[in-house]
Short mmCIF file of C-alpha atoms and ligand atoms in Angstrom, two decimals:
data_model
loop_
_atom_site.label_atom_id
_atom_site.label_comp_id
_atom_site.label_asym_id
_atom_site.label_seq_id
_atom_site.Cartn_x
_atom_site.Cartn_y
_atom_site.Cartn_z
CA MET A 1 0.36 16.82 6.10
CA GLN A 2 0.19 13.23 4.80
CA THR A 3 -3.25 12.32 3.41
CA LEU A 4 -4.11 8.65 3.27
CA LEU A 5 -6.90 6.90 1.44
CA VAL A 6 -7.79 3.92 3.62
CA THR A 7 -9.97 1.60 1.56
CA GLY A 8 -12.08 -0.85 3.56
CA GLY A 9 -11.58 1.39 6.60
CA ALA A 10 -15.07 0.64 7.94
CA GLY A 11 -14.25 -3.05 8.36
CA PHE A 12 -12.55 -4.82 11.25
CA ILE A 13 -8.82 -4.19 10.75
CA GLY A 14 -9.34 -0.99 8.77
CA CYS A 15 -11.25 0.78 11.55
CA ASN A 16 -8.64 -0.25 14.12
CA PHE A 17 -5.90 1.03 11.80
CA VAL A 18 -7.60 4.40 11.25
CA ARG A 19 -8.11 4.84 15.00
CA TYR A 20 -4.48 3.85 15.66
CA LEU A 21 -3.10 6.23 13.03
CA LEU A 22 -5.13 9.30 14.00
CA GLN A 23 -4.35 8.79 17.67
CA LYS A 24 -0.62 8.35 17.04
CA TYR A 25 0.03 11.15 14.53
CA SER A 26 -1.32 14.68 14.66
CA ASP A 27 -0.04 15.48 11.15
CA VAL A 28 -2.00 12.81 9.30
CA ARG A 29 -5.37 13.08 7.52
CA VAL A 30 -7.42 10.00 6.66
CA VAL A 31 -10.11 9.53 4.06
CA VAL A 32 -11.91 6.22 4.48
CA TYR A 33 -13.27 4.84 1.20
CA ASP A 34 -15.62 1.92 1.76
CA LYS A 35 -18.52 0.26 -0.05
CA LEU A 36 -20.15 -0.69 3.26
CA THR A 37 -20.81 -4.34 2.43
CA TYR A 38 -22.27 -6.61 5.13
CA ALA A 39 -18.84 -6.41 6.83
CA GLY A 40 -18.41 -2.63 6.76
CA ARG A 41 -20.13 -0.49 9.36
CA LEU A 42 -19.99 3.26 9.86
CA GLU A 43 -20.62 2.76 13.57
CA ASN A 44 -17.14 1.13 13.74
CA LEU A 45 -15.80 4.65 13.14
CA ALA A 46 -18.38 6.71 15.07
CA ASP A 47 -15.89 7.62 17.85
CA VAL A 48 -13.23 8.48 15.24
CA ALA A 49 -15.61 10.78 13.33
CA GLU A 50 -16.35 12.62 16.57
CA GLN A 51 -12.84 12.79 18.01
CA PHE A 52 -10.95 13.58 14.80
CA ALA A 53 -13.56 15.54 12.85
CA GLY A 54 -10.96 17.85 11.26
CA ARG A 55 -8.68 15.08 10.03
CA TYR A 56 -11.11 12.32 9.10
CA GLN A 57 -13.58 11.97 6.25
CA PHE A 58 -15.71 9.17 4.92
CA VAL A 59 -16.57 8.44 1.28
CA GLN A 60 -18.90 5.59 0.38
CA GLY A 61 -17.66 3.90 -2.78
CA ASP A 62 -16.61 0.69 -4.47
CA ILE A 63 -12.90 0.13 -5.23
CA CYS A 64 -14.01 -1.40 -8.56
CA ASP A 65 -15.44 2.01 -9.58
CA ALA A 66 -12.45 3.68 -11.25
CA GLY A 67 -14.18 7.02 -11.77
CA ARG A 68 -15.18 7.38 -8.13
CA VAL A 69 -11.76 6.23 -6.91
CA GLU A 70 -9.96 8.81 -9.09
CA GLU A 71 -12.38 11.59 -8.18
CA THR A 72 -11.88 10.85 -4.46
CA ILE A 73 -8.08 10.88 -4.82
CA ARG A 74 -8.17 14.22 -6.68
CA THR A 75 -10.75 15.92 -4.44
CA HIS A 76 -9.00 15.02 -1.20
CA GLY A 77 -5.38 15.42 -2.35
CA ILE A 78 -4.49 11.82 -1.50
CA ASP A 79 -0.76 10.96 -1.49
CA THR A 80 -0.90 7.43 -0.02
CA ILE A 81 -3.26 4.49 -0.51
CA VAL A 82 -3.58 1.68 2.02
CA ASN A 83 -5.84 -1.04 0.65
CA PHE A 84 -7.77 -3.06 3.24
CA ALA A 85 -10.90 -3.36 1.07
CA ALA A 86 -11.66 -6.99 0.33
CA GLU A 87 -14.07 -9.83 0.64
CA THR A 88 -12.39 -11.64 3.50
CA HIS A 89 -14.14 -14.78 4.70
CA VAL A 90 -12.88 -18.14 3.42
CA ASP A 91 -16.22 -19.91 3.98
CA ARG A 92 -18.08 -17.28 1.94
CA SER A 93 -15.46 -17.63 -0.81
CA ILE A 94 -16.21 -21.36 -0.92
CA LEU A 95 -19.96 -20.69 -1.20
CA ASP A 96 -19.55 -17.99 -3.87
CA PRO A 97 -16.13 -16.83 -5.14
CA ASP A 98 -17.44 -14.19 -7.56
CA ALA A 99 -17.29 -11.12 -5.31
CA PHE A 100 -13.79 -12.14 -4.19
CA ILE A 101 -12.48 -11.99 -7.74
CA GLN A 102 -14.25 -8.68 -8.34
CA THR A 103 -13.13 -6.83 -5.24
CA ASP A 104 -9.88 -8.50 -4.24
CA VAL A 105 -8.38 -8.81 -7.74
CA TYR A 106 -10.10 -6.31 -10.04
CA GLY A 107 -10.55 -3.73 -7.24
CA THR A 108 -6.83 -3.90 -6.43
CA TYR A 109 -6.03 -3.34 -10.12
CA VAL A 110 -8.31 -0.26 -10.19
CA LEU A 111 -6.50 1.22 -7.17
CA LEU A 112 -3.06 0.48 -8.63
CA GLU A 113 -4.02 2.05 -11.93
CA ALA A 114 -5.35 5.17 -10.16
CA ALA A 115 -2.15 5.39 -8.08
CA ARG A 116 -0.05 5.15 -11.25
CA LYS A 117 -2.09 7.66 -13.28
CA LEU A 118 -2.44 10.27 -10.55
CA GLY A 119 1.23 10.79 -9.76
CA ASN A 120 2.80 7.50 -8.70
CA LEU A 121 1.22 7.55 -5.25
CA ARG A 122 2.64 5.51 -2.38
CA TYR A 123 0.66 2.27 -2.25
CA HIS A 124 0.42 -0.35 0.50
CA GLN A 125 -1.42 -3.64 0.04
CA ILE A 126 -2.86 -5.53 3.02
CA SER A 127 -2.37 -9.20 2.27
CA THR A 128 -2.57 -12.41 4.27
CA ASP A 129 -0.55 -15.45 5.35
CA GLU A 130 -3.17 -17.54 3.52
CA VAL A 131 -1.44 -16.81 0.19
CA TYR A 132 1.37 -19.19 1.23
CA GLY A 133 -1.08 -22.11 1.45
CA HIS A 134 -0.79 -24.67 4.21
CA ILE A 135 2.64 -25.07 5.64
CA HIS A 136 4.13 -28.46 6.44
CA GLY A 137 6.29 -29.56 9.35
CA GLY A 138 8.67 -27.17 10.99
CA HIS A 139 8.78 -24.64 8.14
CA ARG A 140 7.81 -21.00 8.63
CA SER A 141 6.78 -19.01 5.56
CA LEU A 142 9.35 -16.50 4.42
CA GLU A 143 8.48 -13.49 2.29
CA SER A 144 10.64 -15.02 -0.47
CA ASP A 145 8.58 -18.26 -0.54
CA ASN A 146 6.38 -18.90 -3.53
CA VAL A 147 2.68 -18.30 -2.94
CA ALA A 148 0.51 -21.44 -3.14
CA PRO A 149 -3.08 -20.39 -2.34
CA ARG A 150 -5.68 -23.14 -1.84
CA SER A 151 -9.03 -21.38 -1.23
CA PRO A 152 -10.81 -18.95 -3.57
CA TYR A 153 -10.19 -16.21 -0.98
CA ALA A 154 -6.45 -16.96 -0.79
CA ALA A 155 -6.24 -17.22 -4.59
CA SER A 156 -7.82 -13.78 -4.98
CA LYS A 157 -5.44 -12.23 -2.43
CA ALA A 158 -2.40 -13.91 -4.02
CA SER A 159 -3.46 -12.61 -7.45
CA ALA A 160 -3.70 -9.11 -6.01
CA ASP A 161 -0.18 -9.45 -4.55
CA HIS A 162 1.12 -10.37 -8.01
CA PHE A 163 -0.48 -7.26 -9.52
CA VAL A 164 1.00 -5.04 -6.80
CA SER A 165 4.50 -6.43 -7.45
CA ALA A 166 3.97 -6.16 -11.23
CA TYR A 167 3.07 -2.46 -10.89
CA HIS A 168 6.28 -1.89 -8.98
CA ILE A 169 8.46 -3.77 -11.44
CA THR A 170 6.78 -2.50 -14.61
CA TYR A 171 5.85 1.09 -13.72
CA GLY A 172 8.05 1.81 -10.71
CA LEU A 173 5.01 2.34 -8.45
CA PRO A 174 6.27 2.74 -4.85
CA VAL A 175 4.55 -0.23 -3.24
CA THR A 176 4.86 -2.45 -0.19
CA ILE A 177 2.87 -5.52 0.81
CA SER A 178 2.25 -6.86 4.30
CA ARG A 179 0.96 -10.38 4.94
CA GLY A 180 -0.86 -10.64 8.24
CA ALA A 181 -1.67 -13.72 10.29
CA ASN A 182 -5.20 -14.23 11.75
CA ASN A 183 -6.32 -11.04 13.48
CA ILE A 184 -8.60 -10.92 16.50
CA GLY A 185 -9.90 -8.01 18.57
CA PRO A 186 -12.63 -5.33 18.61
CA TYR A 187 -15.13 -4.97 15.73
CA GLN A 188 -14.51 -8.31 13.98
CA TYR A 189 -17.65 -9.49 12.19
CA PRO A 190 -18.86 -12.59 14.05
CA GLU A 191 -18.51 -14.93 11.05
CA LYS A 192 -14.80 -15.40 11.84
CA ALA A 193 -13.89 -18.20 14.26
CA VAL A 194 -13.03 -16.30 17.45
CA PRO A 195 -15.97 -13.83 17.52
CA LEU A 196 -18.30 -16.58 16.26
CA PHE A 197 -17.28 -18.85 19.12
CA VAL A 198 -17.48 -16.08 21.75
CA THR A 199 -20.92 -14.90 20.65
CA ASN A 200 -22.22 -18.49 20.29
CA ALA A 201 -20.94 -19.36 23.76
CA LEU A 202 -22.59 -16.26 25.23
CA SER A 203 -25.87 -17.54 23.76
CA ASP A 204 -25.13 -21.10 25.01
CA LEU A 205 -25.03 -22.35 21.41
CA PRO A 206 -22.57 -25.07 20.30
CA LEU A 207 -19.17 -23.96 18.96
CA PRO A 208 -18.82 -25.53 15.48
CA VAL A 209 -15.18 -26.68 15.37
CA TYR A 210 -14.24 -27.90 11.90
CA GLY A 211 -12.90 -31.46 11.78
CA ASP A 212 -10.60 -32.42 14.62
CA GLY A 213 -9.81 -28.80 15.55
CA ARG A 214 -6.07 -29.47 15.42
CA GLN A 215 -5.44 -26.92 12.63
CA MET A 216 -2.71 -24.43 13.55
CA ARG A 217 -3.13 -20.66 13.40
CA ASP A 218 -1.24 -17.59 14.63
CA TYR A 219 -3.92 -15.49 16.39
CA GLN A 220 -2.53 -11.96 16.67
CA TYR A 221 -4.16 -8.95 18.34
CA VAL A 222 -5.35 -6.44 15.77
CA THR A 223 -3.47 -3.44 17.23
CA ASP A 224 -0.18 -5.35 16.92
CA HIS A 225 -0.99 -5.86 13.24
CA CYS A 226 -1.82 -2.13 12.86
CA GLU A 227 1.51 -1.17 14.41
CA GLY A 228 3.31 -3.47 11.97
CA ILE A 229 1.48 -2.01 8.96
CA ASP A 230 2.35 1.53 10.08
CA LEU A 231 6.01 0.55 10.43
CA VAL A 232 6.11 -0.98 6.94
CA LEU A 233 4.39 2.09 5.53
CA ARG A 234 7.01 4.36 7.08
CA ASN A 235 10.21 2.32 7.12
CA GLY A 236 9.63 -0.62 4.78
CA VAL A 237 11.79 -0.97 1.70
CA ILE A 238 9.84 -0.10 -1.46
CA GLY A 239 8.95 -3.17 -3.52
CA GLU A 240 9.26 -5.53 -0.53
CA VAL A 241 6.88 -7.90 1.27
CA TYR A 242 6.68 -8.11 5.11
CA ASN A 243 5.06 -10.86 7.19
CA ILE A 244 3.17 -9.68 10.28
CA GLY A 245 2.27 -12.11 13.07
CA THR A 246 3.52 -13.29 16.44
CA GLY A 247 5.54 -16.06 14.77
CA ALA A 248 4.00 -18.56 17.22
CA GLU A 249 1.15 -20.98 16.53
CA MET A 250 -1.62 -22.79 18.38
CA THR A 251 -4.38 -25.26 17.54
CA ASN A 252 -7.98 -24.15 17.16
CA LEU A 253 -8.89 -26.38 20.10
CA GLU A 254 -6.36 -24.59 22.31
CA MET A 255 -7.87 -21.25 21.19
CA VAL A 256 -11.39 -22.50 22.02
CA GLU A 257 -10.38 -23.74 25.46
CA ILE A 258 -8.83 -20.39 26.44
CA LEU A 259 -11.91 -18.58 25.14
CA LEU A 260 -14.32 -20.82 27.10
CA ASP A 261 -12.22 -20.51 30.25
CA GLU A 262 -12.26 -16.71 30.01
CA LEU A 263 -16.06 -16.81 29.63
CA GLY A 264 -16.48 -19.39 32.40
CA LYS A 265 -18.40 -21.62 29.95
CA PRO A 266 -18.15 -25.45 29.78
CA ARG A 267 -16.11 -27.28 27.18
CA THR A 268 -19.18 -29.39 26.43
CA LEU A 269 -20.18 -26.49 24.12
CA ILE A 270 -17.49 -27.70 21.67
CA GLN A 271 -19.12 -29.51 18.74
CA HIS A 272 -16.94 -31.05 16.04
CA VAL A 273 -18.58 -30.59 12.65
CA GLU A 274 -17.85 -31.51 9.05
CA ASP A 275 -14.58 -29.90 7.96
CA ARG A 276 -14.23 -26.88 5.63
CA LEU A 277 -13.45 -27.88 2.03
CA GLY A 278 -9.72 -27.59 1.29
CA HIS A 279 -9.09 -26.52 4.90
CA ASP A 280 -5.49 -25.34 5.33
CA ARG A 281 -3.99 -27.35 8.17
CA ARG A 282 -1.30 -24.93 9.27
CA TYR A 283 -0.21 -21.34 8.75
CA CYS A 284 2.99 -20.16 10.33
CA MET A 285 5.19 -17.27 9.26
CA ASP A 286 8.72 -16.15 9.99
CA VAL A 287 8.40 -12.54 11.14
CA SER A 288 12.08 -11.69 11.61
CA LYS A 289 12.09 -9.27 8.64
CA LEU A 290 9.53 -7.05 10.36
CA MET A 291 11.23 -7.44 13.74
CA ALA A 292 14.43 -6.16 12.15
CA LEU A 293 12.54 -2.88 11.58
CA GLY A 294 12.01 -2.68 15.34
CA TRP A 295 8.56 -4.28 15.76
CA GLU A 296 7.45 -6.61 18.54
CA PRO A 297 3.93 -7.79 19.36
CA ASP A 298 2.45 -6.54 22.66
CA TYR A 299 0.11 -9.55 23.01
CA ASN A 300 0.80 -13.28 22.95
CA HIS A 301 -1.98 -15.60 21.77
CA GLU A 302 -3.53 -16.13 25.16
CA GLU A 303 -3.58 -12.41 26.00
CA ALA A 304 -5.02 -11.62 22.55
CA ILE A 305 -7.82 -14.18 22.95
CA ARG A 306 -8.68 -13.08 26.49
CA ALA A 307 -8.73 -9.37 25.54
CA THR A 308 -10.96 -10.15 22.55
CA VAL A 309 -13.39 -12.16 24.70
CA ARG A 310 -13.65 -9.25 27.15
CA TRP A 311 -14.42 -6.78 24.33
CA TYR A 312 -17.31 -8.93 23.07
CA LEU A 313 -18.57 -9.35 26.64
CA GLU A 314 -18.62 -5.57 27.07
CA ASN A 315 -19.98 -4.73 23.62
CA ARG A 316 -23.14 -6.78 23.16
CA ARG A 317 -24.77 -3.68 21.73
CA TRP A 318 -22.36 -3.89 18.80
CA TRP A 319 -22.74 -7.57 17.90
CA GLU A 320 -26.28 -8.50 18.90
CA PRO A 321 -27.94 -6.52 16.07
CA ILE A 322 -25.44 -8.03 13.60
CA ARG A 323 -26.31 -11.55 14.66
CA ASN A 324 -30.00 -10.73 14.29
CA GLY A 325 -29.58 -9.40 10.72
CA GLU A 326 -28.15 -10.86 7.46
CA PHE A 327 -25.95 -13.07 9.59
CA LYS A 328 -28.90 -15.34 10.44
CA GLN A 329 -29.41 -16.49 6.84
CA TYR A 330 -25.66 -16.91 6.38
CA TYR A 331 -25.40 -18.99 9.57
CA GLN A 332 -28.29 -21.21 8.51
CA LYS A 333 -26.77 -21.73 5.07
CA LEU A 334 -23.31 -22.63 6.36
CA TYR A 335 -24.09 -24.49 9.57
CA GLY A 336 -27.80 -25.43 9.32
CA ASN A 337 -27.28 -28.82 7.70
CA ARG A 338 -23.64 -29.37 8.60
CA LYS A 339 -22.88 -32.89 9.75
CA VAL A 340 -21.97 -33.18 13.42
CA LEU A 341 -18.98 -35.51 13.89
CA ALA A 342 -18.49 -38.06 16.59
CA MET A 343 -16.01 -36.57 19.08
CA PRO A 344 -12.45 -37.46 17.98
CA PRO A 345 -10.95 -39.69 20.72
CA GLU A 346 -8.08 -37.30 21.57
CA ALA A 347 -10.59 -34.53 22.30
CA GLU A 348 -12.67 -36.57 24.77
CA TYR A 349 -10.70 -35.28 27.75
CA THR A 350 -12.14 -31.82 27.21
CA ASN A 351 -15.61 -33.13 27.98
CA ALA A 352 -14.41 -35.28 30.84
CA ASN A 353 -12.99 -32.16 32.47
CA ASN A 354 -16.37 -30.46 32.65
P1 NAD B 1 -13.62 -7.08 6.87
O1 NAD B 1 -14.38 -8.08 6.08
O2 NAD B 1 -13.95 -6.88 8.31
O3 NAD B 1 -13.74 -5.64 6.17
C1 NAD B 1 -13.62 -5.47 4.78
C2 NAD B 1 -14.02 -4.03 4.49
O4 NAD B 1 -13.88 -3.81 3.08
C3 NAD B 1 -15.48 -3.71 4.83
O5 NAD B 1 -15.57 -2.46 5.46
C4 NAD B 1 -16.17 -3.68 3.48
O6 NAD B 1 -17.31 -2.83 3.45
C5 NAD B 1 -15.05 -3.16 2.59
N1 NAD B 1 -15.23 -3.56 1.18
C6 NAD B 1 -15.52 -4.79 0.69
N2 NAD B 1 -15.62 -4.74 -0.65
C7 NAD B 1 -15.38 -3.45 -1.00
C8 NAD B 1 -15.33 -2.79 -2.25
N3 NAD B 1 -15.57 -3.44 -3.40
N4 NAD B 1 -15.03 -1.47 -2.26
C9 NAD B 1 -14.81 -0.80 -1.11
N5 NAD B 1 -14.87 -1.37 0.10
C10 NAD B 1 -15.14 -2.69 0.15
O7 NAD B 1 -12.11 -7.47 6.67
P2 NAD B 1 -10.85 -7.39 7.65
O8 NAD B 1 -10.79 -8.62 8.44
O9 NAD B 1 -10.82 -6.07 8.32
O10 NAD B 1 -9.67 -7.47 6.58
C11 NAD B 1 -9.10 -6.29 6.02
C12 NAD B 1 -7.96 -6.67 5.10
O11 NAD B 1 -6.98 -7.41 5.83
C13 NAD B 1 -8.37 -7.56 3.93
O12 NAD B 1 -7.65 -7.15 2.80
C14 NAD B 1 -7.96 -8.96 4.37
O13 NAD B 1 -7.68 -9.77 3.26
C15 NAD B 1 -6.72 -8.64 5.18
N6 NAD B 1 -6.38 -9.60 6.24
C16 NAD B 1 -7.30 -9.98 7.17
C17 NAD B 1 -6.94 -10.84 8.20
C18 NAD B 1 -7.92 -11.26 9.28
O14 NAD B 1 -7.58 -12.09 10.11
N7 NAD B 1 -9.12 -10.68 9.35
C19 NAD B 1 -5.62 -11.33 8.26
C20 NAD B 1 -4.70 -10.91 7.29
C21 NAD B 1 -5.09 -10.04 6.29
P1 TYD B 2 -11.32 -18.08 10.31
O1 TYD B 2 -11.57 -17.14 11.42
O2 TYD B 2 -12.39 -18.29 9.29
O3 TYD B 2 -9.95 -17.66 9.65
P2 TYD B 2 -9.04 -18.41 8.53
O4 TYD B 2 -9.83 -19.45 7.86
O5 TYD B 2 -8.80 -17.28 7.65
O6 TYD B 2 -7.85 -18.91 9.25
O7 TYD B 2 -11.00 -19.52 10.92
C1 TYD B 2 -9.94 -19.71 11.82
C2 TYD B 2 -9.79 -21.21 12.05
O8 TYD B 2 -10.97 -21.69 12.69
C3 TYD B 2 -9.67 -21.98 10.75
O9 TYD B 2 -8.79 -23.09 10.97
C4 TYD B 2 -11.06 -22.50 10.50
C5 TYD B 2 -11.60 -22.70 11.90
N1 TYD B 2 -13.07 -22.52 12.03
C6 TYD B 2 -13.82 -23.50 12.68
O10 TYD B 2 -13.30 -24.52 13.15
N2 TYD B 2 -15.17 -23.29 12.77
C7 TYD B 2 -15.79 -22.21 12.27
O11 TYD B 2 -17.05 -22.10 12.39
C8 TYD B 2 -14.99 -21.19 11.63
C9 TYD B 2 -15.63 -19.96 11.06
C10 TYD B 2 -13.63 -21.41 11.53
#
């Protein structure tokens, strides 16, 4: 039976991945290793713990703690590591990059070193399209493109990718890397754009759209991403990188309009605010390498956004306590004194329509 250590498994994508894996395979055991930062919640895995009690275990720990990582790998007979654990929010990385360097870079090194020392374990790194930096014109990022990160978060993830590749080249560690586009879906902490906008709109609060809102993103549904990761883990070529996304793109304003329509809320809730520092204008990846392995997304952008909105509508009990906790101070710090911009002329029609 394969035994995976899923680091960061109590966070958004990690918990969806663990659920996906245990439901799909009856011959897989999962040990979630998670520090439970503000973004990690055991309740994200409560149903998993109940349904898969014999094949699922949880260990609270920091990936920067080499002793605890090694002890967990030995005790549970781990043969595969999938590393989701990270500080993940660009805006927090702009406020304070320190934890990003600790967890995303040093923590990745600790895991790689443990994998090397304890028998050359199979290692998969969860990376992001943000390592490519912002992408001009008609280009789509290829796995062979140079990385060009522009935020502290992206720089920490790109550094980690370099270490993962170096461990493969230098020590022959059997690694793969996947670079995912923006994920949306159940259990995403409401600091990220889509759940922030949905939960603000449900409270009739303004939706703080950075700058003109014409930045381009590929919003993929989280289960599509999980399927892609699983495929790379099983069929990916060792040492290789795989992009995971729909390969399509949309503007943030288009995303917001679909979201408000699904909620039946007016577009007058859109509020353009001072832009994020160093805001990447466009991410867009070529995903043909993953598709050649037989993967296709089940959701297009619109379906992914609508399904996400419905989950937040039906799961107030999950997000309301979060918004009433640590989140409040964070929100005040980031948005409290943020300058509201005059509506860019091209966006005026959205108000006129409501
Ligand atoms: P998240 O912030 O929801 O969850 C991160 C998890 O990591 C939490 O459970 C947290 O407790 C845990 N963690 C943080 N520091 C830790 C440490 N030092 N030791 C152990 N656990 C720690 O993040 P997410 O959105 O689920 O992202 C998961 C991974 O996917 C990250 O590596 C991220 O860079 C990558 N990714 C995210 C997206 C996205 O759109 N969210 C897109 C592409 C790639
Ligand atoms: P986010 O969810 O933070 O993901 P990323 O920065 O990793 O792409 O943001 C998605 C997009 O939404 C990004 O272009 C920034 C923008 N955004 C806003 O306009 N307002 C906000 O309050 C947030 C959090 C993001």
